[in-house]
mmCIF file of C-alpha atoms in Angstrom:
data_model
loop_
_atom_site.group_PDB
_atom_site.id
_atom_site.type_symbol
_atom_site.label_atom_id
_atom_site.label_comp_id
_atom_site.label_asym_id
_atom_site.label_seq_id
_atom_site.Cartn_x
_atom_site.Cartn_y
_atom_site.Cartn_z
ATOM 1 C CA UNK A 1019 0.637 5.002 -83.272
ATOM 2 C CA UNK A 1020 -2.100 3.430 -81.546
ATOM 3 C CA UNK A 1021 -2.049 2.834 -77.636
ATOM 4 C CA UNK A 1022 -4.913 0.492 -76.438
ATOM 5 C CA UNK A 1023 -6.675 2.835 -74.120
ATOM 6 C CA UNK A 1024 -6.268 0.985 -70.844
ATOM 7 C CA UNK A 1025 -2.379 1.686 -71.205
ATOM 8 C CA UNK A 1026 -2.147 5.594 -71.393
ATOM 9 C CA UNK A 1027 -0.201 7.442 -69.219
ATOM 10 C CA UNK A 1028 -1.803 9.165 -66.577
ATOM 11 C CA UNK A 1029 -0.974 12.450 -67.926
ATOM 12 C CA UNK A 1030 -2.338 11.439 -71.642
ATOM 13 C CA UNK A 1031 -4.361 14.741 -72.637
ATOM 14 C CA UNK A 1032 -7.938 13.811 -73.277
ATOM 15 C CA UNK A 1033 -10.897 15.004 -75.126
ATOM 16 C CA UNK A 1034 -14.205 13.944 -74.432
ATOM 17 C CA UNK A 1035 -17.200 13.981 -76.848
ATOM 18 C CA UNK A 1036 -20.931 13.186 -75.450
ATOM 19 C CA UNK A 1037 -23.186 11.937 -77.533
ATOM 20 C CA UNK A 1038 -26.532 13.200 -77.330
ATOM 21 C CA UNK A 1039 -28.420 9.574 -77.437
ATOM 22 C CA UNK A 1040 -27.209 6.613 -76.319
ATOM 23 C CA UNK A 1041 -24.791 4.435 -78.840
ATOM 24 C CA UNK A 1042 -26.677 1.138 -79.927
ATOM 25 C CA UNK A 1043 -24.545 -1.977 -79.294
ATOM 26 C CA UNK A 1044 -24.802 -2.055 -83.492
ATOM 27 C CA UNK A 1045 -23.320 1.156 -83.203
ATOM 28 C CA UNK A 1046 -20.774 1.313 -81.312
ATOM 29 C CA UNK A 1047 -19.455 -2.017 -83.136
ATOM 30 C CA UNK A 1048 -19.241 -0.433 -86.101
ATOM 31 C CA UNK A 1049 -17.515 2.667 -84.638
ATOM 32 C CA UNK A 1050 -14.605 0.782 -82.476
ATOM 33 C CA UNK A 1051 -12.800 0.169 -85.088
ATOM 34 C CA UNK A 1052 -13.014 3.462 -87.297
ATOM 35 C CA UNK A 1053 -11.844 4.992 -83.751
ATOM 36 C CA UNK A 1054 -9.026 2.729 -83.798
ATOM 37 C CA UNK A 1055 -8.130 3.588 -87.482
ATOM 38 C CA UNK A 1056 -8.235 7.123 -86.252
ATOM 39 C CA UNK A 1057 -5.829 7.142 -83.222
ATOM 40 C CA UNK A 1058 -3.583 4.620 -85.444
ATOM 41 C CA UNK A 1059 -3.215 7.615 -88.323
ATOM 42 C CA UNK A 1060 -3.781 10.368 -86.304
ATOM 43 C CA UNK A 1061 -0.368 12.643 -86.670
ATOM 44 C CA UNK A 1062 0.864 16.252 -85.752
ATOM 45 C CA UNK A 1063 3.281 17.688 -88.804
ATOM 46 C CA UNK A 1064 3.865 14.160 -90.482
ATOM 47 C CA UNK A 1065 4.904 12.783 -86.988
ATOM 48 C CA UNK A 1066 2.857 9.912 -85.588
ATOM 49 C CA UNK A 1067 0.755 10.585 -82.269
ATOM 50 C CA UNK A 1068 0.713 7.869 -78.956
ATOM 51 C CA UNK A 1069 -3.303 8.449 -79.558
ATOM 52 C CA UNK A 1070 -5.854 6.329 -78.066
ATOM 53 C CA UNK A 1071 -10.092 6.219 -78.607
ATOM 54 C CA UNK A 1072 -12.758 4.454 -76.358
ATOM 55 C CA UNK A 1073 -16.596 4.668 -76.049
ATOM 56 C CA UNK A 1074 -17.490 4.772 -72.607
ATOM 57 C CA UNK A 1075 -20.717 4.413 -70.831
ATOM 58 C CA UNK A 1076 -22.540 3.728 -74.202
ATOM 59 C CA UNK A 1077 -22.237 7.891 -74.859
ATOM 60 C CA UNK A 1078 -19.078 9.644 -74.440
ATOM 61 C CA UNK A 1079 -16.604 8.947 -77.212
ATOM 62 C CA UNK A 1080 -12.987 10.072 -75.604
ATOM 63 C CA UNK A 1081 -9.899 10.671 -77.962
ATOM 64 C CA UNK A 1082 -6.577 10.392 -76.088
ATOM 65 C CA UNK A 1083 -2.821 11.295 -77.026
ATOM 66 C CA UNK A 1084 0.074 10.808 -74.955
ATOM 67 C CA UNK A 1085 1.506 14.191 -74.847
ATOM 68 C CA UNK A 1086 5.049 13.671 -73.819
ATOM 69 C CA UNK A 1087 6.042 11.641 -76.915
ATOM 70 C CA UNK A 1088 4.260 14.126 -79.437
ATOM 71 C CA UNK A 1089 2.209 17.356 -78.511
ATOM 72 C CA UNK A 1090 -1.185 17.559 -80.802
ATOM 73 C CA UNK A 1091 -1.229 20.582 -83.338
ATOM 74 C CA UNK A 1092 -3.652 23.010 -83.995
ATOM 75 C CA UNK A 1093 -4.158 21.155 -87.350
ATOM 76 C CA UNK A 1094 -4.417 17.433 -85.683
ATOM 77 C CA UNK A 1095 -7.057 18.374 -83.120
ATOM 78 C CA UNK A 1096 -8.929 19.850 -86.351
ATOM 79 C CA UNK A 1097 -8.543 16.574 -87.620
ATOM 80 C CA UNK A 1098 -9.782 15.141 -84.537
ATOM 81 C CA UNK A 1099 -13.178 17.459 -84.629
ATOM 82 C CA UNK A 1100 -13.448 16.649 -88.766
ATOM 83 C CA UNK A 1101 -13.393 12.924 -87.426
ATOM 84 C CA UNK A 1102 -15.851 13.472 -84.847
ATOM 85 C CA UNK A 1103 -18.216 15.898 -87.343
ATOM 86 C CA UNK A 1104 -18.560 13.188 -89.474
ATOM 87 C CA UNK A 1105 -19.675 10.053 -86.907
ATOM 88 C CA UNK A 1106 -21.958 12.279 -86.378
ATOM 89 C CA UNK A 1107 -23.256 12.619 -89.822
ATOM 90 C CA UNK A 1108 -22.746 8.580 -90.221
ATOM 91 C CA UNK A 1109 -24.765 8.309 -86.672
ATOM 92 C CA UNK A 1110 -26.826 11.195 -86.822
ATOM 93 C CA UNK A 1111 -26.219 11.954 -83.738
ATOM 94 C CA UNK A 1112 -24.708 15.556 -81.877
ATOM 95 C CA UNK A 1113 -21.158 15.417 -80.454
ATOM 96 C CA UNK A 1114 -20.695 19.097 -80.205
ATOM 97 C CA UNK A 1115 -24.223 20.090 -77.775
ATOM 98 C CA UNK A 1116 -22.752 21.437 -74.844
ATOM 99 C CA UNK A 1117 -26.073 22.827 -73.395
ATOM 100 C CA UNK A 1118 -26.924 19.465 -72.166
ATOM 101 C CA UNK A 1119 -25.296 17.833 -69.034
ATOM 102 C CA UNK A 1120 -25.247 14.335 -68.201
ATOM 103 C CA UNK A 1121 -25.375 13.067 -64.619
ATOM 104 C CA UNK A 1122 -25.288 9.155 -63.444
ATOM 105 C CA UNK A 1123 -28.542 7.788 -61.747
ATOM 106 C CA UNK A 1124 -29.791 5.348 -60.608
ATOM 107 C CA UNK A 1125 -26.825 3.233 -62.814
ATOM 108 C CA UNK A 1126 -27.878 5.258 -66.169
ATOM 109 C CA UNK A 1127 -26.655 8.570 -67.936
ATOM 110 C CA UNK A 1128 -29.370 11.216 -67.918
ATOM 111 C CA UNK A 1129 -29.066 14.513 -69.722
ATOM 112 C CA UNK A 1130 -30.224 17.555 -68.056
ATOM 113 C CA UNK A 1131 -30.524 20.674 -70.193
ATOM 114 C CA UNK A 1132 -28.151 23.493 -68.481
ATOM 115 C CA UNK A 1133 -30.912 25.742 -68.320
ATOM 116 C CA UNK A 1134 -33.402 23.042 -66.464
ATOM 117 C CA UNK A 1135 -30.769 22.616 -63.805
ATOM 118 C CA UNK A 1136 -31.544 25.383 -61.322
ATOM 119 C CA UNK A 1137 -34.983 23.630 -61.205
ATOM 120 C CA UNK A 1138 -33.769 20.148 -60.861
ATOM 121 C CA UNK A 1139 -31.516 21.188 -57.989
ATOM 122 C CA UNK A 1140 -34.314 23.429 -56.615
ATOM 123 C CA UNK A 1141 -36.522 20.084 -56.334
ATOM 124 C CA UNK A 1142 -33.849 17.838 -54.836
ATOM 125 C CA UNK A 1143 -32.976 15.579 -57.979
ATOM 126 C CA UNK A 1144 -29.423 16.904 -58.693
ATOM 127 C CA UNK A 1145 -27.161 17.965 -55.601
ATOM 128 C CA UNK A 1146 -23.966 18.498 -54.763
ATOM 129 C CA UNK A 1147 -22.946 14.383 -54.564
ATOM 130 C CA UNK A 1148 -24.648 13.519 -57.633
ATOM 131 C CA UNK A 1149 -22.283 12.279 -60.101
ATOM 132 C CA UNK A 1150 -22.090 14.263 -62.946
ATOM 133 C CA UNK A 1151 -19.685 13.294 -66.175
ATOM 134 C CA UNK A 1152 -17.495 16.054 -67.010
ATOM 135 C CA UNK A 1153 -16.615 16.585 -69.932
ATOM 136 C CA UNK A 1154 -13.460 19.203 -69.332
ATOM 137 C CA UNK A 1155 -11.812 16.374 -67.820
ATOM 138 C CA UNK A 1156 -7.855 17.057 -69.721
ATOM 139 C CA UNK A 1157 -6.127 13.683 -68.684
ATOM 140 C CA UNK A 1158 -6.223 10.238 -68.468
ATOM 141 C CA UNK A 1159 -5.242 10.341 -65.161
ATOM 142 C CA UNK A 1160 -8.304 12.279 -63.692
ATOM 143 C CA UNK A 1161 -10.477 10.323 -65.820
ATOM 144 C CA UNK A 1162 -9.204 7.500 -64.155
ATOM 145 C CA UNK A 1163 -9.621 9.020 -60.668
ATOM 146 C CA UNK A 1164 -12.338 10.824 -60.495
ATOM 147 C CA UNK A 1165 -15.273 9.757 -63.521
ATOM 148 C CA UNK A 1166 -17.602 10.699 -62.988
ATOM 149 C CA UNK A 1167 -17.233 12.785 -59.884
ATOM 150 C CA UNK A 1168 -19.670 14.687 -57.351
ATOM 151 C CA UNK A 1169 -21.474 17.818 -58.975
ATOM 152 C CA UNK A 1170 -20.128 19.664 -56.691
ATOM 153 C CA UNK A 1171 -16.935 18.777 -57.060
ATOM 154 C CA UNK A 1172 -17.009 20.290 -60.783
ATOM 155 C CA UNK A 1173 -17.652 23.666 -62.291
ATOM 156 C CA UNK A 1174 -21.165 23.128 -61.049
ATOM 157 C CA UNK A 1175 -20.046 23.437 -57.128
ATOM 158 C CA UNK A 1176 -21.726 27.262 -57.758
ATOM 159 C CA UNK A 1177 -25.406 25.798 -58.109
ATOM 160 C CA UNK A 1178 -24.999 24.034 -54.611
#
């Protein structure tokens, strides 16, 4: 069962997909409504999931389920990553490149390669309050709250 995204539950788990490129407008028009069509179908053992999908900041596609009415499976999140494997093959674009991590500046998402960030702290472009997009944010609620949040208010607190 679809939930328009704006309505989960603050406790709604989350999984959050960055794009490597920026989503055209063209693009992402085309993909709202295949995300929609997802979360609608999108079950766990033959039961229908509260599941929610929004693009956000023209490169992080976010799937959503509202855990306390159904729990995902095993076998629906690998749904959810089939789903995901092939926009990117429709897109041609990488979902799945964790190596790169994307900070807000100057009102646009930059990707920093994880092994160029020593050197981009090191040189004063990244520190501790720059807002970084993390992508092992689990709920709705902290999305809500704190998205993107200081780097070093994140896993990355240890480069600061």
């Amino acid at each position: 069962m679809y939930i328009p995204f704006s309505e989960l539950p603050p406790q709604a788990r989350l999984w959050i997909y960055q794009a490597s490129r920026p989503l055209t407008a063209a693009e992402q028009s085309e993909i709202k409504p295949l995300l929609e069509r997802f979360a609608t179908e999108w079950s766990s053992h033959g039961k229908g999931l509260q599941a929610s999908a929004e693009l956000l900041h023209d490169r992080f596609l976010v799937l959503a389920n509202n855990e306390e009415a159904t729990a995902a499976s095993g076998c629906s999140i690998d749904k959810s990553v089939s789903f995901v494997r092939e926009l990117e093959q429709r897109y041609n674009v990488s979902f799945f490149d964790r190596t790169q991590l994307a900070f807000l500046q100057n009102e646009e998402v930059k990707l920093i390669g994880m092994q160029e960030l020593k050197n981009h702290v090191a040189a004063g472009e990244i520190d501790k309050n720059t807002l970084y997009f993390d992508t092992l944010v689990t709920s709705y609620g902290e999305l809500q709250q704190a998205w993107p949040r200081p780097a070093g208010n994140s896993w990355l607190s240890r480069y600061f």
